[in-house]
Coordinates of N, CA and C in Angstrom, one line a residue:
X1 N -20.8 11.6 9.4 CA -20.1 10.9 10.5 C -18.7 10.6 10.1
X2 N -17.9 10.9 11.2 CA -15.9 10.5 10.9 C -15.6 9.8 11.6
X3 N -15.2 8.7 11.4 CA -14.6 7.7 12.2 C -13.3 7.8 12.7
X4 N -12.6 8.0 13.5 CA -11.1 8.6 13.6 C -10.7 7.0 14.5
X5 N -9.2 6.7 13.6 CA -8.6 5.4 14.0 C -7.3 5.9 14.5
X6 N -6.2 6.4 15.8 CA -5.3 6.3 15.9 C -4.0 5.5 16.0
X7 N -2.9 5.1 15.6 CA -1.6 4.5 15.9 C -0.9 5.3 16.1
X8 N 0.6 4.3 16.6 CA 1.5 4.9 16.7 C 1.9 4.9 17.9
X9 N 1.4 4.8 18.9 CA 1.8 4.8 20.2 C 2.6 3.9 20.6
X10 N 3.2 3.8 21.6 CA 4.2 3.0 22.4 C 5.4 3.4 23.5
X11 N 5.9 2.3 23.6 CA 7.0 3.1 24.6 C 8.1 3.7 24.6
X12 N 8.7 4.5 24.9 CA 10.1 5.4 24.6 C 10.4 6.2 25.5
X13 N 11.8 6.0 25.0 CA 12.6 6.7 26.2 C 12.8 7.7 26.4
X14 N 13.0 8.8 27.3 CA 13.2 10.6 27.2 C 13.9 10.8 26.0
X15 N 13.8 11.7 25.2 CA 14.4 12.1 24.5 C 14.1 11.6 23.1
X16 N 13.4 10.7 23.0 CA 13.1 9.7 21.7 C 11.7 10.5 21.1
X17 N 11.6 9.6 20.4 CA 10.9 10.1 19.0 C 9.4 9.3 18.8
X18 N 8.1 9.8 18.4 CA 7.1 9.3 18.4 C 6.6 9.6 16.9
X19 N 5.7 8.5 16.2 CA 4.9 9.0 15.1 C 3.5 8.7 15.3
X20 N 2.6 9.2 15.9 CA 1.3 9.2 15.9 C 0.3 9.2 14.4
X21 N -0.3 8.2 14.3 CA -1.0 8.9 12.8 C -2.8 8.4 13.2
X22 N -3.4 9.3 12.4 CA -5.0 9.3 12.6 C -5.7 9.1 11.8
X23 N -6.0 7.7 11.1 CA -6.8 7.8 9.9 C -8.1 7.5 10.1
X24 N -8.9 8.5 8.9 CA -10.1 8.8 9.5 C -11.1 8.1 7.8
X25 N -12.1 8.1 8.2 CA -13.0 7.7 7.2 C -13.1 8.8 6.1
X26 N -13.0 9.8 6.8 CA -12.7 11.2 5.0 C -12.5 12.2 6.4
X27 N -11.4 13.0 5.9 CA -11.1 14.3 6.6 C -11.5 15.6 5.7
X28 N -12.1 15.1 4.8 CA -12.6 16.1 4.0 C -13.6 17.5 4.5
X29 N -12.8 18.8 4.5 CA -13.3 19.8 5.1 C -13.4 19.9 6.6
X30 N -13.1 18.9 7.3 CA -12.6 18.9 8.7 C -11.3 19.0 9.2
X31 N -11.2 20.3 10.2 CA -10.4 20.8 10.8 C -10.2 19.7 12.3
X32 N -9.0 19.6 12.7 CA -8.6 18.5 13.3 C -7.5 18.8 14.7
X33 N -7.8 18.1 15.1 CA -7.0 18.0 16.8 C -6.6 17.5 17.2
X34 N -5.3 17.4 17.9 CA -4.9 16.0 19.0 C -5.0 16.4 20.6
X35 N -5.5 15.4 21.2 CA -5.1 15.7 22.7 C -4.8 14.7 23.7
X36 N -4.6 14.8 24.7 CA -4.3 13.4 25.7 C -4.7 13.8 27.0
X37 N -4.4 12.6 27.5 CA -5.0 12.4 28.9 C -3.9 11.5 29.7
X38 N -3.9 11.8 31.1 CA -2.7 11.1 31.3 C -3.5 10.5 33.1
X39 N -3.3 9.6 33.8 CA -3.9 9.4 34.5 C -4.2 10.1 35.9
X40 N -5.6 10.6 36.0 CA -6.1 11.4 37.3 C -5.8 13.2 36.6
X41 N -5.8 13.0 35.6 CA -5.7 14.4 35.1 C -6.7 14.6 33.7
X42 N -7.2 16.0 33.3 CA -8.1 16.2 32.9 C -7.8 16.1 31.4
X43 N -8.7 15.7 30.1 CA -7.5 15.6 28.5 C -7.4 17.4 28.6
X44 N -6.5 16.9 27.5 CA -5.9 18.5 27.3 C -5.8 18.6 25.7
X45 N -5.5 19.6 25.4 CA -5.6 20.3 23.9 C -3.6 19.9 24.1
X46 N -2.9 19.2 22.7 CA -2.2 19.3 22.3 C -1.8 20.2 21.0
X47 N -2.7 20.4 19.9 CA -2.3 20.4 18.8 C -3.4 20.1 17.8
X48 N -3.6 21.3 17.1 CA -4.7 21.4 15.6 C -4.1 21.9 14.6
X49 N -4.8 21.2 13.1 CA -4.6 22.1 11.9 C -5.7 22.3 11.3
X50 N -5.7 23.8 10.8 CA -6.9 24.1 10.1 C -7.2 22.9 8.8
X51 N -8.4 22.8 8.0 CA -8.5 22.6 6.8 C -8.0 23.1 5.6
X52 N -8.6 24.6 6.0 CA -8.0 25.2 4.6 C -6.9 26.1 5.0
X53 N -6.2 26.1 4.4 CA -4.6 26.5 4.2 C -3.3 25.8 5.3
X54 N -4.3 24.9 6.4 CA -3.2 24.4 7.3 C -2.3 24.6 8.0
X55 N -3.1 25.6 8.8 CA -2.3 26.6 9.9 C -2.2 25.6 11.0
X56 N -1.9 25.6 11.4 CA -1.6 24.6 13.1 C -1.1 25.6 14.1
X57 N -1.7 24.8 15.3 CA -1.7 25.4 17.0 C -1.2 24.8 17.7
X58 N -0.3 25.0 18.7 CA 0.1 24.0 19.4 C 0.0 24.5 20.9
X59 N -0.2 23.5 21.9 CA -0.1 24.3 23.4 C 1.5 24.2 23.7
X60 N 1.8 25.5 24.6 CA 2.9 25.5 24.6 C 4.0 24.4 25.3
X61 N 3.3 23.4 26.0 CA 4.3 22.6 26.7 C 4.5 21.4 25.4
X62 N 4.3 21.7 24.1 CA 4.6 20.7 23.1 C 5.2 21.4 21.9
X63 N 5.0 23.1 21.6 CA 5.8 23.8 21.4 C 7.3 23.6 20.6
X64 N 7.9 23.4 19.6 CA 8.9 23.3 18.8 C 9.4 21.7 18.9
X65 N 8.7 21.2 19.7 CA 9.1 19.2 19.6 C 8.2 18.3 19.0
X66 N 6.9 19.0 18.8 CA 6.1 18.3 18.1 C 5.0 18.8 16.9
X67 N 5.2 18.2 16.2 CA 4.6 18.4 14.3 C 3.2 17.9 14.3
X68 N 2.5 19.0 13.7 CA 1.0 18.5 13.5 C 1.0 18.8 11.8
X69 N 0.7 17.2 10.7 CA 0.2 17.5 9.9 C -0.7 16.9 9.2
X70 N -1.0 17.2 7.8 CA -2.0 15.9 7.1 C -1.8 15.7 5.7
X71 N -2.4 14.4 5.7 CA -2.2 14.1 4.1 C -3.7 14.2 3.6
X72 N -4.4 14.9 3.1 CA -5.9 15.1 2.8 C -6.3 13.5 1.6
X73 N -4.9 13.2 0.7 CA -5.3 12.1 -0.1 C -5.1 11.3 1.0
X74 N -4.7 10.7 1.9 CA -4.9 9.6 2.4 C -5.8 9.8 3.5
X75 N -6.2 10.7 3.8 CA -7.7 11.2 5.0 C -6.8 10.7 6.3
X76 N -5.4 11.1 6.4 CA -4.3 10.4 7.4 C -4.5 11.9 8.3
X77 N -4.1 12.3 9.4 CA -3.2 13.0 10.5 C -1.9 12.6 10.9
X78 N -0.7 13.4 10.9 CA 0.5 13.0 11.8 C 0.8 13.4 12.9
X79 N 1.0 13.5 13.7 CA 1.6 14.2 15.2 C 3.1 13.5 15.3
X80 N 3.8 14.2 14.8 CA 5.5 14.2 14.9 C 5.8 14.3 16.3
X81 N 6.3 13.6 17.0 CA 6.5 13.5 18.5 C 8.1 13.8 18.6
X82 N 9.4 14.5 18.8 CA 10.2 14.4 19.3 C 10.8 14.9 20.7
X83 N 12.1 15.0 21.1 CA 12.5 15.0 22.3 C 11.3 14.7 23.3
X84 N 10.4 13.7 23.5 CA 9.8 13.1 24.7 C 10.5 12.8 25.9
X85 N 9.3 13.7 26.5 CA 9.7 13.8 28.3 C 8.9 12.8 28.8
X86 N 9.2 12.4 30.1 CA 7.9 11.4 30.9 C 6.8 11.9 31.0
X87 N 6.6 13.5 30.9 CA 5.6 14.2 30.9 C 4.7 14.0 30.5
X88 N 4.9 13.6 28.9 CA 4.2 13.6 27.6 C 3.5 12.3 27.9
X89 N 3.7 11.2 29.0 CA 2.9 10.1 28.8 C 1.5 10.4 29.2
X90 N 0.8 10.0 27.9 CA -0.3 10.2 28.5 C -1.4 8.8 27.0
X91 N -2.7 8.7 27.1 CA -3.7 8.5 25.8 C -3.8 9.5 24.9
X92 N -3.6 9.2 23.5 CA -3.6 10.7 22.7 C -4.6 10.2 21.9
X93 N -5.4 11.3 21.9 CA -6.8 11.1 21.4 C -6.8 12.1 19.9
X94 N -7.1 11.6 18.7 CA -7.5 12.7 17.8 C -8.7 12.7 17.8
X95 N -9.1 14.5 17.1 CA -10.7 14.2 17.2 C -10.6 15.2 15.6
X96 N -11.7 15.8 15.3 CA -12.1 16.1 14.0 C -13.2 17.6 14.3
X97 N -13.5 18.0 13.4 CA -14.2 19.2 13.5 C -14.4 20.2 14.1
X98 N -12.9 20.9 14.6 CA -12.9 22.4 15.4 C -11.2 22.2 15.2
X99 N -10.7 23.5 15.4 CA -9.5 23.6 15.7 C -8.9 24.1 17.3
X100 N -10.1 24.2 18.0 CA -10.1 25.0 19.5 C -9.3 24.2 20.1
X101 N -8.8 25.0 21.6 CA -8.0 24.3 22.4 C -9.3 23.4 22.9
X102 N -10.2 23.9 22.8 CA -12.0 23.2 23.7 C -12.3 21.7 23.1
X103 N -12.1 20.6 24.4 CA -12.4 19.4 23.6 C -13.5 19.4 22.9
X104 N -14.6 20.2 23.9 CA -15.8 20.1 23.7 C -16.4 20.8 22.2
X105 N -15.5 21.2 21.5 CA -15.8 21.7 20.5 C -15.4 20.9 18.9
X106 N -15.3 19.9 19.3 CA -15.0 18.3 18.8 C -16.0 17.0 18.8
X107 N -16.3 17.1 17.4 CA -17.9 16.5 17.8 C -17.4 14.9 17.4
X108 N -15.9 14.5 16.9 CA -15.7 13.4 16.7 C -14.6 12.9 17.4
X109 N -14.0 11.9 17.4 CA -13.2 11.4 18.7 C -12.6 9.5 18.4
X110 N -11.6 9.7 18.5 CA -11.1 8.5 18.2 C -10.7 7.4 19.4
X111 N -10.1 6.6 19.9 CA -10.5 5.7 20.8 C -9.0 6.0 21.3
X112 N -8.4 6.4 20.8 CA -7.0 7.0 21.5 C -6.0 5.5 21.6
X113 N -4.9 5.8 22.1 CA -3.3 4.9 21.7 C -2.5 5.8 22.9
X114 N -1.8 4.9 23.3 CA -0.8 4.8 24.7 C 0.2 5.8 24.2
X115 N 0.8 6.3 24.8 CA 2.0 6.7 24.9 C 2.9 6.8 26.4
X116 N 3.9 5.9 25.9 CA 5.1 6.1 27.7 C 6.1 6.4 27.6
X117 N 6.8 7.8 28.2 CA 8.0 7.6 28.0 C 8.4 7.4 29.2
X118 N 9.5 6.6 29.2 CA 10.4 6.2 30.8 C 11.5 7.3 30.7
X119 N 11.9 7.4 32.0 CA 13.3 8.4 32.1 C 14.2 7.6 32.3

């Protein structure tokens, strides 16, 4: 069992900068995800890194603005958030155990943190 704790969220303005982090009860050998949800719309796949060797995926509307990484000693995830659009507001949820765009391929799930940007 992984417990996944998100921070980091809050408010910001276009163009601003976010640091999301996901600390989890051990990330050990689990490959990892972020995604969000934003209201009346369905979550979406943002962003995975493998376990071993730490390849990362990103969907394209987050593509060169935003950093997926980890610190394995502190059982932490990061999601580097820059140039934020209003778009990007949404609940960002990390989860644990797949690297798919498929939520459903995520058997763990953390209780998610706000993100708003105003224009």
């Amino acid at each position: 069992q992984v417990q996944l704790v998100e921070s980091g969220g809050g408010l910001v303005q276009t163009g601003g900068s976010l640091r999301l982090s996901c600390a989890a009860s051990t990330l050990s050998s689990y490959s990892m995800g972020w995604f969000r949800q934003a209201p009346g719309k369905e979550r979406e796949f943002v962003a995975s890194i493998r376990w071993t060797g730490g390849t990362t995926y990103y969907a394209d509307s987050v593509k060169g603005r935003f950093t997926l990484s980890r610190d394995n000693a502190k059982n932490t995830a990061y999601l580097q958030m820059n140039s934020l659009k209003p778009e990007d507001t949404a609940v960002y949820f990390c989860a644990a155990g797949s690297t798919t765009s498929r939520s459903n391929d995520y058997p763990y799930w953390g209780q998610g943190t706000q993100v708003t940007v105003s224009s």
